mmCIF file of C-alpha atoms and ligand atoms in Angstrom:
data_model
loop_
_atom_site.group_PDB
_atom_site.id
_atom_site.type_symbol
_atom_site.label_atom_id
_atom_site.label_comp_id
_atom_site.label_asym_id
_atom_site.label_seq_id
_atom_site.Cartn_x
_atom_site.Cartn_y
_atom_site.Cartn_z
ATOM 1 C CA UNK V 1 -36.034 55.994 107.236
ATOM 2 C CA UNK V 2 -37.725 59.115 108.515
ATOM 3 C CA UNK V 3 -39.005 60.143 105.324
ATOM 4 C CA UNK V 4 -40.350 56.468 104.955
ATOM 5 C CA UNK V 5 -42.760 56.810 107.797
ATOM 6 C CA UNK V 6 -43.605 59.785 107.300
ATOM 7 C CA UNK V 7 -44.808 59.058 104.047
ATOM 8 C CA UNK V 8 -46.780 56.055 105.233
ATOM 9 C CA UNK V 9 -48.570 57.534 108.045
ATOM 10 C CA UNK V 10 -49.146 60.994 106.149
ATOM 11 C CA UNK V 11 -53.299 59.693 105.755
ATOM 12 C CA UNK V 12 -53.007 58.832 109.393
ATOM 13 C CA UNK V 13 -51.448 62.074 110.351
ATOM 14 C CA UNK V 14 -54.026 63.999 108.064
ATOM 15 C CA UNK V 15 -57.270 62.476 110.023
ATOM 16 C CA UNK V 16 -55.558 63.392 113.565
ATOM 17 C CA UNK V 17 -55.081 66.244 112.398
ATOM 18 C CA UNK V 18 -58.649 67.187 111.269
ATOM 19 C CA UNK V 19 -59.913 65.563 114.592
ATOM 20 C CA UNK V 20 -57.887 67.366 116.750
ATOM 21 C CA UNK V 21 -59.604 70.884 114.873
ATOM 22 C CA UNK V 22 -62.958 69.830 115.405
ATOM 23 C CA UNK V 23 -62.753 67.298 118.220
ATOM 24 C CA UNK V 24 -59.309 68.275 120.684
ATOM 25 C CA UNK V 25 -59.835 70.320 123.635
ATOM 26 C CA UNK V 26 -58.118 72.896 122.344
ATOM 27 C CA UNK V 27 -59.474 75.225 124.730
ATOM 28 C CA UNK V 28 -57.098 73.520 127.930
ATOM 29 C CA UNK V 29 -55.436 76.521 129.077
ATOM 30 C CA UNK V 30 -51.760 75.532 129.069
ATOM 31 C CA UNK V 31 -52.425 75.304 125.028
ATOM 32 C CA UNK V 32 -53.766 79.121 124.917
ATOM 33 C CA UNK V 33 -50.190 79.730 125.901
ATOM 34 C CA UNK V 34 -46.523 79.666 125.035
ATOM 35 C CA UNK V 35 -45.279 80.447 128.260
ATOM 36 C CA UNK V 36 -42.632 77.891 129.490
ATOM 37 C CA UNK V 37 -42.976 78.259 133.380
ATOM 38 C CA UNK V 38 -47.117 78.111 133.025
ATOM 39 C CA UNK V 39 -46.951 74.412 130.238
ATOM 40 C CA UNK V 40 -43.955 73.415 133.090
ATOM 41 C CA UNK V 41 -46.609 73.530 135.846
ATOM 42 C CA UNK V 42 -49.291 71.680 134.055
ATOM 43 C CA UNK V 43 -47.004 68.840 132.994
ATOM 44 C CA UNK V 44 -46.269 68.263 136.055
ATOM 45 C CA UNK V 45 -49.664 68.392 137.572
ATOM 46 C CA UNK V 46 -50.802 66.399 134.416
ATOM 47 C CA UNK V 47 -48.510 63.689 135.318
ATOM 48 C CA UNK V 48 -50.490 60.958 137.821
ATOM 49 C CA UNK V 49 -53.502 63.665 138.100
ATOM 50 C CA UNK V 50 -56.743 63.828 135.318
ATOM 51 C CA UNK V 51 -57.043 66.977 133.666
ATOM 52 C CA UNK V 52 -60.184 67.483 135.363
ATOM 53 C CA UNK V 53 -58.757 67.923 138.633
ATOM 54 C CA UNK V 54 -55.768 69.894 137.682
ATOM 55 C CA UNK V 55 -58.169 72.032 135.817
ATOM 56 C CA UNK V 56 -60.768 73.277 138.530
ATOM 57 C CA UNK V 57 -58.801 72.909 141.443
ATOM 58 C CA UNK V 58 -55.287 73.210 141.057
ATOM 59 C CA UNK V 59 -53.798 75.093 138.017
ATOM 60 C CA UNK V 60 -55.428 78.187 138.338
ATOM 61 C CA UNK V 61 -54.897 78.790 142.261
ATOM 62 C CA UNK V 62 -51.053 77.707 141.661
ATOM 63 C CA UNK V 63 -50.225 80.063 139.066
ATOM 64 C CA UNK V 64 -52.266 83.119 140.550
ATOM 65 C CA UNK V 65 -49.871 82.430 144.069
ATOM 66 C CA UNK V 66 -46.914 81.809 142.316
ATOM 67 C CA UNK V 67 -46.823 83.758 138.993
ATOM 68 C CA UNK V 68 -43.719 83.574 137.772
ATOM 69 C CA UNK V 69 -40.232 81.333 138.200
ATOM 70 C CA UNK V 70 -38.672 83.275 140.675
ATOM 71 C CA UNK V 71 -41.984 83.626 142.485
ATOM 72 C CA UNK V 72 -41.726 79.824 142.830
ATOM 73 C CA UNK V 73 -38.318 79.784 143.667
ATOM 74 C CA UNK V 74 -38.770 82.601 146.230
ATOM 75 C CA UNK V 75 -41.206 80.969 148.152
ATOM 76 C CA UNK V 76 -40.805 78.604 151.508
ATOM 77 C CA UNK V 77 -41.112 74.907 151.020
ATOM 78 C CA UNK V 78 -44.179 74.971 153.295
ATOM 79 C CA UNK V 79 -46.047 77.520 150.843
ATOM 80 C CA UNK V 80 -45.401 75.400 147.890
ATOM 81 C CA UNK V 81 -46.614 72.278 149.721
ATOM 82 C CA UNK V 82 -49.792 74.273 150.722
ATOM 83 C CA UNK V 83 -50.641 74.997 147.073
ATOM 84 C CA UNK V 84 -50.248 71.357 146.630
ATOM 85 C CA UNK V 85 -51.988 70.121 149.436
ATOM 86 C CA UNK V 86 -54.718 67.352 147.852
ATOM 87 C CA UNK V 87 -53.234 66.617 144.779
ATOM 88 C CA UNK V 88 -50.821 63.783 146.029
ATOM 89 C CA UNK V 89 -47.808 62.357 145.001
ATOM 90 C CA UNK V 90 -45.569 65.548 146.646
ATOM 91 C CA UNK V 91 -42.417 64.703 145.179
ATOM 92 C CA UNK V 92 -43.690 66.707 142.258
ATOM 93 C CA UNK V 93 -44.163 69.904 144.130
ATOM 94 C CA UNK V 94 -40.510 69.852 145.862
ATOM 95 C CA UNK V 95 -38.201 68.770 142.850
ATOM 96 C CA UNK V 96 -40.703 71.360 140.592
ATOM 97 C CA UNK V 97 -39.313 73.769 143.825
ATOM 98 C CA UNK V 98 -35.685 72.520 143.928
ATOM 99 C CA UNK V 99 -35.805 73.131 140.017
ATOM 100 C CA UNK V 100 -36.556 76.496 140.333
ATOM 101 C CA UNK V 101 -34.106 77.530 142.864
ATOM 102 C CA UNK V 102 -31.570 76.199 140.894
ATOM 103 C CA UNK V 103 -32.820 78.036 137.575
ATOM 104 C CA UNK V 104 -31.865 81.609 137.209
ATOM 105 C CA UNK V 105 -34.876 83.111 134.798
ATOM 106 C CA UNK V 106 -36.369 80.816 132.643
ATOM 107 C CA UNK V 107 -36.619 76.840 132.006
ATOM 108 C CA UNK V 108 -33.808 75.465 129.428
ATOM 109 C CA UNK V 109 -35.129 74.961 125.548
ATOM 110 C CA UNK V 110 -33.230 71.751 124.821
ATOM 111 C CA UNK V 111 -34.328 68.669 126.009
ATOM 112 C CA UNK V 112 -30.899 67.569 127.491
ATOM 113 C CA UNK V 113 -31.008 70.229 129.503
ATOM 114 C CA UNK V 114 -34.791 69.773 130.332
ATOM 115 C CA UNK V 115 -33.755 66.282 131.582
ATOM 116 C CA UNK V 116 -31.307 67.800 133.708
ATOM 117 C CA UNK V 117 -33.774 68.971 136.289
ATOM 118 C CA UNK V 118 -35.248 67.411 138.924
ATOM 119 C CA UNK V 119 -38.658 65.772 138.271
ATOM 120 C CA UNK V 120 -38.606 66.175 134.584
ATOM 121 C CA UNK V 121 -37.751 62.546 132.286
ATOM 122 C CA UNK V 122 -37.728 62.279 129.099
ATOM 123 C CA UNK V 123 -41.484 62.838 128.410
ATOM 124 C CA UNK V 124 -41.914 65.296 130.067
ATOM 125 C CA UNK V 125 -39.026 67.072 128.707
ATOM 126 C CA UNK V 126 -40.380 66.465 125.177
ATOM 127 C CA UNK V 127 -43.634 68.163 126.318
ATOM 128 C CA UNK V 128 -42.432 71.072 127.483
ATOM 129 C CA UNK V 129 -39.634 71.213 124.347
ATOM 130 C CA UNK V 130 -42.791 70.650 122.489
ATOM 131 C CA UNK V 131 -45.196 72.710 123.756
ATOM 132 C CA UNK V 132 -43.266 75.846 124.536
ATOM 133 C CA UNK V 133 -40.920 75.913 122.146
ATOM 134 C CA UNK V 134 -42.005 74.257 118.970
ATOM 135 C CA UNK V 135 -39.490 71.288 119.185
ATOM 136 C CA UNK V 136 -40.274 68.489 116.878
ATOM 137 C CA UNK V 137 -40.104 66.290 119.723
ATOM 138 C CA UNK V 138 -42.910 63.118 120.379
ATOM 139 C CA UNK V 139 -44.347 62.523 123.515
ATOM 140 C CA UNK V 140 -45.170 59.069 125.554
ATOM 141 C CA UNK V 141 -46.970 59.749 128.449
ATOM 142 C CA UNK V 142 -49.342 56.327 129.535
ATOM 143 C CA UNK V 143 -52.212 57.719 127.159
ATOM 144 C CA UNK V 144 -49.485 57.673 124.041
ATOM 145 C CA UNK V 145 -47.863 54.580 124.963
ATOM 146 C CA UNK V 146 -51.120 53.043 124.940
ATOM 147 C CA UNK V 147 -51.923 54.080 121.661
ATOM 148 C CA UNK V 148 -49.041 52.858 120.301
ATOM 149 C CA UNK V 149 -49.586 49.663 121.807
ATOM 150 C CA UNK V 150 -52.694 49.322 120.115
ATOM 151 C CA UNK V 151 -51.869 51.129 116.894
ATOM 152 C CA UNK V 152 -48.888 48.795 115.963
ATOM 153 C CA UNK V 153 -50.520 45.944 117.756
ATOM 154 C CA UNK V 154 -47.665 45.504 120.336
ATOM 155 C CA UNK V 155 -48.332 43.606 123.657
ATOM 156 C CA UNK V 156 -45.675 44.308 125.888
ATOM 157 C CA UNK V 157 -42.255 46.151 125.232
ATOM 158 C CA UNK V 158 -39.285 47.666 126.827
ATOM 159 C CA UNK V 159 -39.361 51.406 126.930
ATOM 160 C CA UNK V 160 -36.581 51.902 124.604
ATOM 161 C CA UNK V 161 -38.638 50.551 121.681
ATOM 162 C CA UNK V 162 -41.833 52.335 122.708
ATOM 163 C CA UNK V 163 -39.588 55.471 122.093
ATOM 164 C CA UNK V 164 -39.168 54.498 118.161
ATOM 165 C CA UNK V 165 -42.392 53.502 117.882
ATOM 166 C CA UNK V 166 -43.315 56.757 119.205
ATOM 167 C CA UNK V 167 -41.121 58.393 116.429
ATOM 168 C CA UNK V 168 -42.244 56.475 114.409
ATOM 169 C CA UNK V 169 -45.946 57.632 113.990
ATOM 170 C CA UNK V 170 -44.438 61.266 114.809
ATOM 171 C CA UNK V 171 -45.977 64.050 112.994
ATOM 172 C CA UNK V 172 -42.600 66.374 112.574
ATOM 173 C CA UNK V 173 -44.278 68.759 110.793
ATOM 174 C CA UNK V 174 -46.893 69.680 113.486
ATOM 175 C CA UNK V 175 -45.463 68.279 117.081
ATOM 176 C CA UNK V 176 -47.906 70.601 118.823
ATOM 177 C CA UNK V 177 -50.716 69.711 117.709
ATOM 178 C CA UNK V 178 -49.896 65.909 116.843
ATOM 179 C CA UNK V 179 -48.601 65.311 120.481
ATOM 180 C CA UNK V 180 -51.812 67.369 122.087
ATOM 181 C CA UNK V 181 -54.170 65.021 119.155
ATOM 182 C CA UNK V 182 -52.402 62.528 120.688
ATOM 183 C CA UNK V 183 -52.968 62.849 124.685
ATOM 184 C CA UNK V 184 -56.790 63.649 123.713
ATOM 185 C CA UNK V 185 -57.441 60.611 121.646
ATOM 186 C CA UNK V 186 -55.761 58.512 124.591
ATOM 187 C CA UNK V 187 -58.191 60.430 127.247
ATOM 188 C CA UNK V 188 -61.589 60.456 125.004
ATOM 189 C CA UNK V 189 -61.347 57.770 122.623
ATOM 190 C CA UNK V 190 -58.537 55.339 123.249
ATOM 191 C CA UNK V 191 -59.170 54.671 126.479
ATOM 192 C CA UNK V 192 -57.979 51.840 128.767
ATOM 193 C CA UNK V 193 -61.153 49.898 129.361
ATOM 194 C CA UNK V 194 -63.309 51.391 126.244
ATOM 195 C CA UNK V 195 -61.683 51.793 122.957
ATOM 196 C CA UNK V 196 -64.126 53.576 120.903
ATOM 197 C CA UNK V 197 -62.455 52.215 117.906
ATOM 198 C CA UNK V 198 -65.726 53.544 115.141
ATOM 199 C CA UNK V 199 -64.739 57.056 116.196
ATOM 200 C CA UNK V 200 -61.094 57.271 116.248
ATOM 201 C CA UNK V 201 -59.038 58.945 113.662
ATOM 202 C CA UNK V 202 -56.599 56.130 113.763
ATOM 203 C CA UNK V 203 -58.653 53.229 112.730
ATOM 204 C CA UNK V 204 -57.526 52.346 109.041
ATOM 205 C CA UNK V 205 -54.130 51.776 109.817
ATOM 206 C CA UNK V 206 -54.529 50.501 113.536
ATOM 207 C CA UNK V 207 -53.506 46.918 114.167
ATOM 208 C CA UNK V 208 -55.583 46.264 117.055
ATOM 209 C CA UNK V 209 -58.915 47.590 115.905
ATOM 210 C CA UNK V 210 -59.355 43.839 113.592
ATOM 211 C CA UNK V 211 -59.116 42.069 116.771
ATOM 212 C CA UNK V 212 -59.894 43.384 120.565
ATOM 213 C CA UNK V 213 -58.078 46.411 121.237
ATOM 214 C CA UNK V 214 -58.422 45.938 124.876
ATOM 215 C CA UNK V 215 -56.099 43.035 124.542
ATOM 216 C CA UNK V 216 -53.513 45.883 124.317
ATOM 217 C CA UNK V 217 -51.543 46.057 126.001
ATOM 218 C CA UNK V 218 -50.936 43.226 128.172
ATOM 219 C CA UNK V 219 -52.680 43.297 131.534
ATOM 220 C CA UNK V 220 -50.612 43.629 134.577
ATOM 221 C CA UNK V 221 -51.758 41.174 137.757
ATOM 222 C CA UNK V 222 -53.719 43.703 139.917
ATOM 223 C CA UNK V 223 -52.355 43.395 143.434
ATOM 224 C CA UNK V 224 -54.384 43.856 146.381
ATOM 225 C CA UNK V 225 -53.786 46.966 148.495
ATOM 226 C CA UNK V 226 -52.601 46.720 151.883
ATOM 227 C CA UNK V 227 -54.006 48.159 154.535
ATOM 228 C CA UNK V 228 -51.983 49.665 157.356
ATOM 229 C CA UNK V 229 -53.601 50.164 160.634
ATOM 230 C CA UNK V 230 -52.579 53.045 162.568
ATOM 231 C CA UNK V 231 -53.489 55.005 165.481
ATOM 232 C CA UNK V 232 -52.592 58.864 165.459
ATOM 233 C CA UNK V 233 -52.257 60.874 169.384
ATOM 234 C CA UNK V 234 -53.693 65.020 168.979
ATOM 235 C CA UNK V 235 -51.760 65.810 171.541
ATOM 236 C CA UNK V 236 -52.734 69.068 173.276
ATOM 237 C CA UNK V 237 -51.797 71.604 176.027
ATOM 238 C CA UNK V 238 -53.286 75.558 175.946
ATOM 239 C CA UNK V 239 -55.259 74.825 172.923
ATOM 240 C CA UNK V 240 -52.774 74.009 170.901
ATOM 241 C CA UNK V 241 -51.713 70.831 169.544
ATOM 242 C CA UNK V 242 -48.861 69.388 169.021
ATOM 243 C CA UNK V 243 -47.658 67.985 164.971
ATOM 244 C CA UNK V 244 -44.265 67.024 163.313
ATOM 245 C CA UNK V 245 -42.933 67.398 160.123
ATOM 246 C CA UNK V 246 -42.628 64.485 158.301
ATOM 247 C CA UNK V 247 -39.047 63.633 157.077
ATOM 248 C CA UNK V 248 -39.362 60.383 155.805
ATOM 249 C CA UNK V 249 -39.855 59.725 152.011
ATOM 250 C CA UNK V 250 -43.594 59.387 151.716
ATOM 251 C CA UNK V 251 -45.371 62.608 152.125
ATOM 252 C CA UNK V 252 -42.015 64.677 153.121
ATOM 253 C CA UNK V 253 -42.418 67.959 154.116
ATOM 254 C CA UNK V 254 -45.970 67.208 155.051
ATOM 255 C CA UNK V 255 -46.859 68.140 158.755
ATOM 256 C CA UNK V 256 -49.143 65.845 160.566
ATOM 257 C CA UNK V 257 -50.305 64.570 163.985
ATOM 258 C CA UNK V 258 -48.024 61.748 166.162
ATOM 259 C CA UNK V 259 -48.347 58.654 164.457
ATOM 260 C CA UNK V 260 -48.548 55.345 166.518
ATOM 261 C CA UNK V 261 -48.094 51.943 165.618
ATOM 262 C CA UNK V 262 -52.092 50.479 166.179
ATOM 263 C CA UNK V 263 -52.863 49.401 169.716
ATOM 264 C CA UNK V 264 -50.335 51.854 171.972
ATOM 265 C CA UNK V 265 -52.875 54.193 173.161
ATOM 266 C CA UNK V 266 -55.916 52.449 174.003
ATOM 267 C CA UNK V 267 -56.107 54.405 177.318
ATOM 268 C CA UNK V 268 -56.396 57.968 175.744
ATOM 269 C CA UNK V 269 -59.947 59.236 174.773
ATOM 270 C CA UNK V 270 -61.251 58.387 171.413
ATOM 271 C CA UNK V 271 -62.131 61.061 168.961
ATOM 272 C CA UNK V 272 -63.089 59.182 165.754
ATOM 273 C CA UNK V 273 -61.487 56.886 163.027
ATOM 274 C CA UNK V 274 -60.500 57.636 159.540
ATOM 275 C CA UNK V 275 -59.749 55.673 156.264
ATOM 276 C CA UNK V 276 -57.055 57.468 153.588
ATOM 277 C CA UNK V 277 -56.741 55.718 150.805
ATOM 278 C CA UNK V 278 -53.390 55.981 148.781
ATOM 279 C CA UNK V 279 -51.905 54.176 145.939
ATOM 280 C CA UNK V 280 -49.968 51.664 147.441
ATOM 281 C CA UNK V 281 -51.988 51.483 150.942
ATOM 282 C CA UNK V 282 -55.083 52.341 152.604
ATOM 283 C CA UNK V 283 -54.506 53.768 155.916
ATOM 284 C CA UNK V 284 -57.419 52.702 158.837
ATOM 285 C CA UNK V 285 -56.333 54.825 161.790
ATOM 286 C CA UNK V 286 -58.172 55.521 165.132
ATOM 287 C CA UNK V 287 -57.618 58.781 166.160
ATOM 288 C CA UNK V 288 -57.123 60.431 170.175
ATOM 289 C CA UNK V 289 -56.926 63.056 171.941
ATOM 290 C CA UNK V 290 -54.084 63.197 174.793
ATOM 291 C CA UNK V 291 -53.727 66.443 177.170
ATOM 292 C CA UNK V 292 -50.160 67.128 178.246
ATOM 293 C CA UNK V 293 -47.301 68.856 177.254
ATOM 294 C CA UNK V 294 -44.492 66.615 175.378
ATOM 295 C CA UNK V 295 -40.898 69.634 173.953
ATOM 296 C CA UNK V 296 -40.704 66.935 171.243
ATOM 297 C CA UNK V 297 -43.289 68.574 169.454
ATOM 298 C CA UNK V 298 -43.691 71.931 167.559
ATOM 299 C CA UNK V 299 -47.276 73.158 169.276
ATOM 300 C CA UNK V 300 -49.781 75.402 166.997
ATOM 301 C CA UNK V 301 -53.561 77.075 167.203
ATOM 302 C CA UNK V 302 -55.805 75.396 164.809
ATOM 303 C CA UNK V 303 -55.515 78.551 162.669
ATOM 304 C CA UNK V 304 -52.145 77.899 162.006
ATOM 305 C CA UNK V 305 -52.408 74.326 161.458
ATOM 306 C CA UNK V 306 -55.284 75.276 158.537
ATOM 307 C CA UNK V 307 -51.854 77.383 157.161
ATOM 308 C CA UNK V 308 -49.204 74.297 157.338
ATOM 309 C CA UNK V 309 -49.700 71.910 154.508
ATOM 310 C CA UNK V 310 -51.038 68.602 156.033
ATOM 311 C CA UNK V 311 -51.437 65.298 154.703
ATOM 312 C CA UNK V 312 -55.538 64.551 153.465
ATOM 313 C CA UNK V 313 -55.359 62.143 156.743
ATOM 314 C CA UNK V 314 -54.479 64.826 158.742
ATOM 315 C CA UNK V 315 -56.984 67.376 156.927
ATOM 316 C CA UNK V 316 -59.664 64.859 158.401
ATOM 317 C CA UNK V 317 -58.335 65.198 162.071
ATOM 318 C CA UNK V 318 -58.968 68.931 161.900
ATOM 319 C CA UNK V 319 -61.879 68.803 160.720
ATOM 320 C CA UNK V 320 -62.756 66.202 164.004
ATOM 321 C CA UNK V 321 -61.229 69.073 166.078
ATOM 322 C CA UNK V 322 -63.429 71.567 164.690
HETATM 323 S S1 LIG G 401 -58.603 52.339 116.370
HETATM 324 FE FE1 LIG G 401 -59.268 51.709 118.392
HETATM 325 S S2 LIG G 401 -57.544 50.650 119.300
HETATM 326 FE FE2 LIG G 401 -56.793 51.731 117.509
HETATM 327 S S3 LIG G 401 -55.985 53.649 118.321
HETATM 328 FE FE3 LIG G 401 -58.106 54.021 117.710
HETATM 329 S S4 LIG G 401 -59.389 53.625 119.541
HETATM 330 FE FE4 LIG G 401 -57.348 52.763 119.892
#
């Protein structure tokens, strides 16, 4: 059966593969290098963050503070957080952590024992078996699986049989630079409101492309965002201010200032009001300033608050405090 595909997406493998020479950002650099730990990083940044970002902000600054594994796994929680600190979704940072301390040199090379760690599934397991170590592995991050959609003209499907379509227009003979062809064309051509179908190396054999590609997949009902009203207390005594560290699932290991439920403080003085938008809320909080002394609280200068990771809610208060 392999052989079978293979053979009937060899032209289709062929064109990818002479777009990807003169047309793939070949120049990203977690694909100027084989190292494990360094392609490990970037998938994980990669994963709900645009290259972009990763790429001028994050990567570089990352990998210079933490160099190697066991600099990672050496580190405090709070460090790792602060290298983090504005690229969201912070579950990444502490299972990448977690993963580390529970590694002794270097990742695993299979991907069952990729899988095995915390924050890697499957795809990202087959990127890093990919990328580092040559495994003839396929990808399906949300750029592939929307190519796939597309290319075999597929409107909805369970996961399981995105997985052999995915091996099905595999390219065993060059995984790294099929599944990197791949992630491009999803980011510069495919794209989920503009499929620029004339310029896309897929075209002949792609399903979609005779009708409307952005048809594919099927559109999920866009709910509205909630917002959540707030209002968050600086307290302060001796110029320093009081801020916990967050323990409950959404931004843990964060710290921040004391959160309210809206309309408790309405006596304290007003210093401002902030929106933060995240992906499943917006947060409107009004935010105050309260003198006294509460032992609930760890109390810090504002020096060492610009040292603690902080939420970019809490990033905004310090900035109203400076
Ligand atoms: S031909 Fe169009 S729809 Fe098909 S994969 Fe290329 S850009 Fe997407």
């Amino acid at each position: 059966m392999a052989s079978f595909y293979l053979l009937k997406h060899s032209a289709v493998h062929t064109t990818l593969l002479q777009w990807y020479e003169t047309e793939g950002r070949q120049e990203l650099p977690w694909r100027l290098t084989r190292d494990p730990y360094s392609i490990w990083v970037s998938e994980i940044m990669l994963q709900q963050t645009q290259v972009k970002t990763v790429l001028e902000r994050f990567y570089f600054p990352f990998l210079e503070r933490f160099p190697t594994l066991q600099d990672l796994a050496h580190a405090s929680e709070d460090e790792v957080l602060k290298m983090w600190e504005g690229l969201g979704y912070y579950t990444r940072a502490r299972h990448m952590y977690r993963a580390a301390q529970s590694l002794q040199h270097e990742l695993p090379q299979s991907v069952h024992e990729l899988m095995r760690l915390p924050g890697i599934g499957r795809s990202t397991a087959h990127a890093i078996a990919a990328f580092a170590y040559q495994t003839p592995v396929p990808i399906l991050d949300a750029n592939v699986k929307r190519i796939l959609y597309r290319f075999f003209g597929k409107k909805r499907l369970a996961e399981k049989a995105l997985w052999d379509l995915a091996y099905q227009l595999f390219d065993e003979e060059h995984p790294f630079e099929y599944n990197q062809a791949m992630m491009d064309l999803g980011s510069l051509v495919c794209r989920a409101r503009d499929a620029r179908c004339h310029h896309c190396p897929l075209h002949s054999g792609c399903t979609a492309a005779k009708t409307d590609p952005l048809n594919f997949p099927e559109k999920k009902q866009k709910r509205a965002v909630p917002i959540r009203r707030k209002d968050i207390v600086v307290i302060t005594c001796k110029n320093r201010y009081a801020l916990k560290q967050r323990t409950s699932r959404f931004l843990k290991g964060l710290w921040g200032f004391i959160e309210y439920e809206t309309n408790t403080c309405s006596d304290e003085k007003k210093l401002g009001a902030l929106i933060q938008k995240y992906s499943h809320f917006h947060l409107h909080a009004d935010v105050y300033i309260r003198h006294e002394y509460d032992d609930t609280y760890d109390y810090f200068t504002l020096e060492e608050i610009c040292k603690l990771p902080l939420s970019q809610a809490d990033i905004k208060i310090v900035n109203m405090l400076k």
